Amino acid sequence: MPTYEVAERHHIQVDAPADITFDAATRMDLQQSSIVRAIFKARESIMRSHPTRQVERASFIVQMQDIGWGVLAEVPDREIVMGAVTQPWMADVVFRALSPAEFTAFHEPDYVKIAWTLRADPRGPDESVFRTETRVVATDPVARAKFRRYWAFVSPGIIMIRWLSLGPVKADAERRAEARRA
């Protein structure tokens, strides 16, 4: 997604090899955070959404696939790019996964395409940098206007969720790296 409406990037230095850091990132459970759960509940309440099912406690990637995200690209043990087309301004959001080619070509009006990345870059044999990036592009001016209004409202919560994910990934990866060394 070379052009986009919004890009959010976050990173943290981790004292663990990249493969361990990446694995920790893909297995994180955001539902463990009471703050993250409160942010999701607040959105549901404000938007008057009707959750249709409870997301099972599983790894982050499995949870995201369960709600409709698909894998767009992957570098084993280093990076995964997930994507979906959606109308996030709707009360009951539906994420629709597409193949990488369909995602690139998708231009149906009144939608946004969202892609996000989890990545671990090596910084030597025992260090890495965990990175997350989210990009959003609208398919037309109407969707762009709806998304910008929505983003102005929800971006603080989304940014906080991204930021809150960094610490647990770092802690889990460093714990695993220490166990591997021992």
PDB file of C-alpha atoms in Angstrom:
ATOM      1  CA  MET A   1       0.000   0.000   0.000  1.00  0.00           C
ATOM      2  CA  PRO A   2       2.335   2.758  -1.235  1.00  0.00           C
ATOM      3  CA  THR A   3      -0.269   5.530  -0.865  1.00  0.00           C
ATOM      4  CA  TYR A   4      -2.510   5.783   2.184  1.00  0.00           C
ATOM      5  CA  GLU A   5      -4.699   8.079   4.264  1.00  0.00           C
ATOM      6  CA  VAL A   6      -3.225   7.110   7.623  1.00  0.00           C
ATOM      7  CA  ALA A   7      -0.065   5.369   8.776  1.00  0.00           C
ATOM      8  CA  GLU A   8       0.611   4.456  12.403  1.00  0.00           C
ATOM      9  CA  ARG A   9       4.063   3.149  13.295  1.00  0.00           C
ATOM     10  CA  HIS A  10       5.372   1.950  16.641  1.00  0.00           C
ATOM     11  CA  HIS A  11       8.527   0.078  17.683  1.00  0.00           C
ATOM     12  CA  ILE A  12      10.497  -1.088  20.704  1.00  0.00           C
ATOM     13  CA  GLN A  13      14.017  -2.427  21.277  1.00  0.00           C
ATOM     14  CA  VAL A  14      13.970  -6.021  22.548  1.00  0.00           C
ATOM     15  CA  ASP A  15      16.800  -7.981  24.198  1.00  0.00           C
ATOM     16  CA  ALA A  16      15.907 -11.166  22.327  1.00  0.00           C
ATOM     17  CA  PRO A  17      16.625 -12.635  18.890  1.00  0.00           C
ATOM     18  CA  ALA A  18      14.250 -11.607  16.101  1.00  0.00           C
ATOM     19  CA  ASP A  19      12.667 -15.055  15.737  1.00  0.00           C
ATOM     20  CA  ILE A  20      11.684 -15.126  19.418  1.00  0.00           C
ATOM     21  CA  THR A  21      10.425 -11.529  19.278  1.00  0.00           C
ATOM     22  CA  PHE A  22       8.336 -12.261  16.183  1.00  0.00           C
ATOM     23  CA  ASP A  23       6.851 -15.378  17.758  1.00  0.00           C
ATOM     24  CA  ALA A  24       5.971 -13.438  20.911  1.00  0.00           C
ATOM     25  CA  ALA A  25       4.255 -10.786  18.769  1.00  0.00           C
ATOM     26  CA  THR A  26       2.166 -13.265  16.798  1.00  0.00           C
ATOM     27  CA  ARG A  27       1.097 -15.055  19.981  1.00  0.00           C
ATOM     28  CA  MET A  28       0.248 -11.999  22.110  1.00  0.00           C
ATOM     29  CA  ASP A  29      -3.213 -11.867  23.643  1.00  0.00           C
ATOM     30  CA  LEU A  30      -4.514  -8.309  23.713  1.00  0.00           C
ATOM     31  CA  GLN A  31      -7.536  -9.463  25.708  1.00  0.00           C
ATOM     32  CA  GLN A  32      -5.245  -9.851  28.738  1.00  0.00           C
ATOM     33  CA  SER A  33      -5.136  -6.068  29.049  1.00  0.00           C
ATOM     34  CA  SER A  34      -8.036  -4.565  30.973  1.00  0.00           C
ATOM     35  CA  ILE A  35      -7.335  -1.240  29.246  1.00  0.00           C
ATOM     36  CA  VAL A  36      -7.622  -2.817  25.784  1.00  0.00           C
ATOM     37  CA  ARG A  37     -10.858  -4.576  26.783  1.00  0.00           C
ATOM     38  CA  ALA A  38     -12.203  -1.240  28.074  1.00  0.00           C
ATOM     39  CA  ILE A  39     -11.325   0.508  24.797  1.00  0.00           C
ATOM     40  CA  PHE A  40     -13.194  -2.151  22.791  1.00  0.00           C
ATOM     41  CA  LYS A  41     -16.173  -1.954  25.179  1.00  0.00           C
ATOM     42  CA  ALA A  42     -16.218   1.850  24.942  1.00  0.00           C
ATOM     43  CA  ARG A  43     -16.332   1.660  21.131  1.00  0.00           C
ATOM     44  CA  GLU A  44     -19.177  -0.869  21.309  1.00  0.00           C
ATOM     45  CA  SER A  45     -21.111   1.344  23.693  1.00  0.00           C
ATOM     46  CA  ILE A  46     -20.561   4.619  21.837  1.00  0.00           C
ATOM     47  CA  MET A  47     -21.246   3.100  18.411  1.00  0.00           C
ATOM     48  CA  ARG A  48     -24.146   1.018  19.766  1.00  0.00           C
ATOM     49  CA  SER A  49     -22.740  -2.087  18.173  1.00  0.00           C
ATOM     50  CA  HIS A  50     -24.086  -5.573  18.677  1.00  0.00           C
ATOM     51  CA  PRO A  51     -21.214  -8.020  19.105  1.00  0.00           C
ATOM     52  CA  THR A  52     -22.300 -11.240  17.439  1.00  0.00           C
ATOM     53  CA  ARG A  53     -19.765 -13.533  19.090  1.00  0.00           C
ATOM     54  CA  GLN A  54     -17.089 -13.618  21.708  1.00  0.00           C
ATOM     55  CA  VAL A  55     -13.562 -13.837  20.305  1.00  0.00           C
ATOM     56  CA  GLU A  56     -11.871 -16.960  21.605  1.00  0.00           C
ATOM     57  CA  ARG A  57      -8.734 -16.538  23.721  1.00  0.00           C
ATOM     58  CA  ALA A  58      -6.079 -17.494  21.206  1.00  0.00           C
ATOM     59  CA  SER A  59      -2.946 -16.080  19.652  1.00  0.00           C
ATOM     60  CA  PHE A  60      -3.215 -12.632  18.156  1.00  0.00           C
ATOM     61  CA  ILE A  61      -2.969 -13.851  14.555  1.00  0.00           C
ATOM     62  CA  VAL A  62      -5.651 -16.518  15.107  1.00  0.00           C
ATOM     63  CA  GLN A  63      -7.934 -13.956  16.763  1.00  0.00           C
ATOM     64  CA  MET A  64      -7.498 -11.576  13.834  1.00  0.00           C
ATOM     65  CA  GLN A  65      -8.190 -14.299  11.272  1.00  0.00           C
ATOM     66  CA  ASP A  66     -11.280 -15.334  13.238  1.00  0.00           C
ATOM     67  CA  ILE A  67     -12.755 -11.841  12.842  1.00  0.00           C
ATOM     68  CA  GLY A  68     -11.985 -11.582   9.132  1.00  0.00           C
ATOM     69  CA  TRP A  69      -8.378 -10.482   8.567  1.00  0.00           C
ATOM     70  CA  GLY A  70      -6.275 -12.304   5.984  1.00  0.00           C
ATOM     71  CA  VAL A  71      -2.568 -12.797   5.390  1.00  0.00           C
ATOM     72  CA  LEU A  72      -1.306 -10.577   2.555  1.00  0.00           C
ATOM     73  CA  ALA A  73       2.412 -11.394   2.868  1.00  0.00           C
ATOM     74  CA  GLU A  74       4.719 -13.248   5.194  1.00  0.00           C
ATOM     75  CA  VAL A  75       8.437 -13.666   5.810  1.00  0.00           C
ATOM     76  CA  PRO A  76       8.784 -16.658   8.165  1.00  0.00           C
ATOM     77  CA  ASP A  77      10.028 -15.756  11.657  1.00  0.00           C
ATOM     78  CA  ARG A  78      10.319 -12.060  10.707  1.00  0.00           C
ATOM     79  CA  GLU A  79       7.177 -10.392   9.345  1.00  0.00           C
ATOM     80  CA  ILE A  80       3.491 -10.839   8.640  1.00  0.00           C
ATOM     81  CA  VAL A  81       1.230  -8.415   6.785  1.00  0.00           C
ATOM     82  CA  MET A  82      -2.494  -8.768   7.423  1.00  0.00           C
ATOM     83  CA  GLY A  83      -5.250  -6.961   5.570  1.00  0.00           C
ATOM     84  CA  ALA A  84      -8.978  -6.533   5.158  1.00  0.00           C
ATOM     85  CA  VAL A  85     -11.512  -4.311   3.468  1.00  0.00           C
ATOM     86  CA  THR A  86     -14.083  -2.788   5.780  1.00  0.00           C
ATOM     87  CA  GLN A  87     -16.301   0.108   6.757  1.00  0.00           C
ATOM     88  CA  PRO A  88     -14.996   0.797  10.281  1.00  0.00           C
ATOM     89  CA  TRP A  89     -17.412   3.686  10.808  1.00  0.00           C
ATOM     90  CA  MET A  90     -20.299   1.189  10.927  1.00  0.00           C
ATOM     91  CA  ALA A  91     -21.543   0.126  14.359  1.00  0.00           C
ATOM     92  CA  ASP A  92     -21.099  -3.558  13.549  1.00  0.00           C
ATOM     93  CA  VAL A  93     -17.800  -3.719  11.689  1.00  0.00           C
ATOM     94  CA  VAL A  94     -17.214  -6.562   9.241  1.00  0.00           C
ATOM     95  CA  PHE A  95     -13.658  -7.297   8.117  1.00  0.00           C
ATOM     96  CA  ARG A  96     -13.351  -9.082   4.784  1.00  0.00           C
ATOM     97  CA  ALA A  97     -10.122 -10.839   3.882  1.00  0.00           C
ATOM     98  CA  LEU A  98      -9.048 -10.904   0.252  1.00  0.00           C
ATOM     99  CA  SER A  99      -6.171 -12.531  -1.563  1.00  0.00           C
ATOM    100  CA  PRO A 100      -3.168 -10.230  -2.040  1.00  0.00           C
ATOM    101  CA  ALA A 101      -4.077  -9.601  -5.709  1.00  0.00           C
ATOM    102  CA  GLU A 102      -7.747  -8.943  -4.893  1.00  0.00           C
ATOM    103  CA  PHE A 103      -6.736  -6.628  -2.035  1.00  0.00           C
ATOM    104  CA  THR A 104      -4.482  -4.574  -4.314  1.00  0.00           C
ATOM    105  CA  ALA A 105      -7.168  -4.299  -7.011  1.00  0.00           C
ATOM    106  CA  PHE A 106     -10.119  -3.678  -4.652  1.00  0.00           C
ATOM    107  CA  HIS A 107     -11.863  -0.369  -5.427  1.00  0.00           C
ATOM    108  CA  GLU A 108     -15.484  -0.954  -4.412  1.00  0.00           C
ATOM    109  CA  PRO A 109     -16.916   2.410  -3.315  1.00  0.00           C
ATOM    110  CA  ASP A 110     -17.491   3.313   0.336  1.00  0.00           C
ATOM    111  CA  TYR A 111     -14.759   1.097   1.815  1.00  0.00           C
ATOM    112  CA  VAL A 112     -11.299   1.385   3.259  1.00  0.00           C
ATOM    113  CA  LYS A 113      -8.484  -1.075   2.833  1.00  0.00           C
ATOM    114  CA  ILE A 114      -6.452  -1.645   5.975  1.00  0.00           C
ATOM    115  CA  ALA A 115      -3.105  -3.411   6.119  1.00  0.00           C
ATOM    116  CA  TRP A 116      -1.024  -3.904   9.237  1.00  0.00           C
ATOM    117  CA  THR A 117       2.354  -5.434   9.879  1.00  0.00           C
ATOM    118  CA  LEU A 118       4.073  -7.186  12.745  1.00  0.00           C
ATOM    119  CA  ARG A 119       7.827  -7.342  12.180  1.00  0.00           C
ATOM    120  CA  ALA A 120      10.980  -8.192  14.105  1.00  0.00           C
ATOM    121  CA  ASP A 121      14.255  -6.844  12.740  1.00  0.00           C
ATOM    122  CA  PRO A 122      17.498  -8.392  14.043  1.00  0.00           C
ATOM    123  CA  ARG A 123      19.980  -6.058  15.724  1.00  0.00           C
ATOM    124  CA  GLY A 124      22.654  -8.664  16.359  1.00  0.00           C
ATOM    125  CA  PRO A 125      22.315 -12.250  17.535  1.00  0.00           C
ATOM    126  CA  ASP A 126      20.552 -11.427  20.817  1.00  0.00           C
ATOM    127  CA  GLU A 127      18.690  -8.183  20.057  1.00  0.00           C
ATOM    128  CA  SER A 128      15.884  -7.101  17.784  1.00  0.00           C
ATOM    129  CA  VAL A 129      13.423  -4.311  17.156  1.00  0.00           C
ATOM    130  CA  PHE A 130       9.726  -5.147  17.170  1.00  0.00           C
ATOM    131  CA  ARG A 131       7.742  -2.975  14.778  1.00  0.00           C
ATOM    132  CA  THR A 132       4.076  -2.588  14.028  1.00  0.00           C
ATOM    133  CA  GLU A 133       2.660  -0.471  11.234  1.00  0.00           C
ATOM    134  CA  THR A 134      -0.913   0.116  10.119  1.00  0.00           C
ATOM    135  CA  ARG A 135      -1.901   1.760   6.841  1.00  0.00           C
ATOM    136  CA  VAL A 136      -5.354   2.720   5.624  1.00  0.00           C
ATOM    137  CA  VAL A 137      -6.526   3.887   2.211  1.00  0.00           C
ATOM    138  CA  ALA A 138     -10.065   4.820   1.157  1.00  0.00           C
ATOM    139  CA  THR A 139     -11.560   3.604  -2.090  1.00  0.00           C
ATOM    140  CA  ASP A 140     -13.339   6.876  -2.900  1.00  0.00           C
ATOM    141  CA  PRO A 141     -13.917  10.427  -1.568  1.00  0.00           C
ATOM    142  CA  VAL A 142     -17.082   9.455   0.332  1.00  0.00           C
ATOM    143  CA  ALA A 143     -15.257   6.673   2.184  1.00  0.00           C
ATOM    144  CA  ARG A 144     -12.344   9.033   2.796  1.00  0.00           C
ATOM    145  CA  ALA A 145     -14.637  11.598   4.449  1.00  0.00           C
ATOM    146  CA  LYS A 146     -16.356   8.936   6.587  1.00  0.00           C
ATOM    147  CA  PHE A 147     -13.036   7.436   7.592  1.00  0.00           C
ATOM    148  CA  ARG A 148     -11.493  10.783   8.524  1.00  0.00           C
ATOM    149  CA  ARG A 149     -14.437  11.551  10.853  1.00  0.00           C
ATOM    150  CA  TYR A 150     -14.216   8.067  12.348  1.00  0.00           C
ATOM    151  CA  TRP A 151     -10.419   8.250  12.701  1.00  0.00           C
ATOM    152  CA  ALA A 152     -10.609  11.612  14.486  1.00  0.00           C
ATOM    153  CA  PHE A 153     -12.812   9.908  17.067  1.00  0.00           C
ATOM    154  CA  VAL A 154     -11.167   6.470  17.496  1.00  0.00           C
ATOM    155  CA  SER A 155      -7.488   7.080  16.770  1.00  0.00           C
ATOM    156  CA  PRO A 156      -6.516   7.774  20.409  1.00  0.00           C
ATOM    157  CA  GLY A 157      -7.833   4.358  21.453  1.00  0.00           C
ATOM    158  CA  ILE A 158      -6.272   2.565  18.484  1.00  0.00           C
ATOM    159  CA  ILE A 159      -2.916   4.233  19.067  1.00  0.00           C
ATOM    160  CA  MET A 160      -3.096   3.303  22.757  1.00  0.00           C
ATOM    161  CA  ILE A 161      -3.799  -0.350  21.859  1.00  0.00           C
ATOM    162  CA  ARG A 162      -0.767  -0.402  19.548  1.00  0.00           C
ATOM    163  CA  TRP A 163       1.386   1.245  22.202  1.00  0.00           C
ATOM    164  CA  LEU A 164       0.132  -1.130  24.921  1.00  0.00           C
ATOM    165  CA  SER A 165       1.071  -4.140  22.788  1.00  0.00           C
ATOM    166  CA  LEU A 166       4.768  -3.221  22.780  1.00  0.00           C
ATOM    167  CA  GLY A 167       5.538  -3.891  26.450  1.00  0.00           C
ATOM    168  CA  PRO A 168       4.029  -7.392  26.660  1.00  0.00           C
ATOM    169  CA  VAL A 169       5.746  -8.449  23.417  1.00  0.00           C
ATOM    170  CA  LYS A 170       9.083  -7.202  24.764  1.00  0.00           C
ATOM    171  CA  ALA A 171       8.603  -8.877  28.158  1.00  0.00           C
ATOM    172  CA  ASP A 172       7.513 -12.209  26.677  1.00  0.00           C
ATOM    173  CA  ALA A 173      10.327 -12.272  24.107  1.00  0.00           C
ATOM    174  CA  GLU A 174      12.959 -11.383  26.699  1.00  0.00           C
ATOM    175  CA  ARG A 175      11.630 -14.045  29.084  1.00  0.00           C
ATOM    176  CA  ARG A 176      11.786 -16.639  26.297  1.00  0.00           C
ATOM    177  CA  ALA A 177      15.282 -15.558  25.251  1.00  0.00           C
ATOM    178  CA  GLU A 178      16.518 -15.855  28.839  1.00  0.00           C
ATOM    179  CA  ALA A 179      14.989 -19.335  29.085  1.00  0.00           C
ATOM    180  CA  ARG A 180      16.715 -20.337  25.824  1.00  0.00           C
ATOM    181  CA  ARG A 181      20.088 -19.073  27.118  1.00  0.00           C
ATOM    182  CA  ALA A 182      19.657 -20.930  30.428  1.00  0.00           C
TER     183      ALA A 182
END
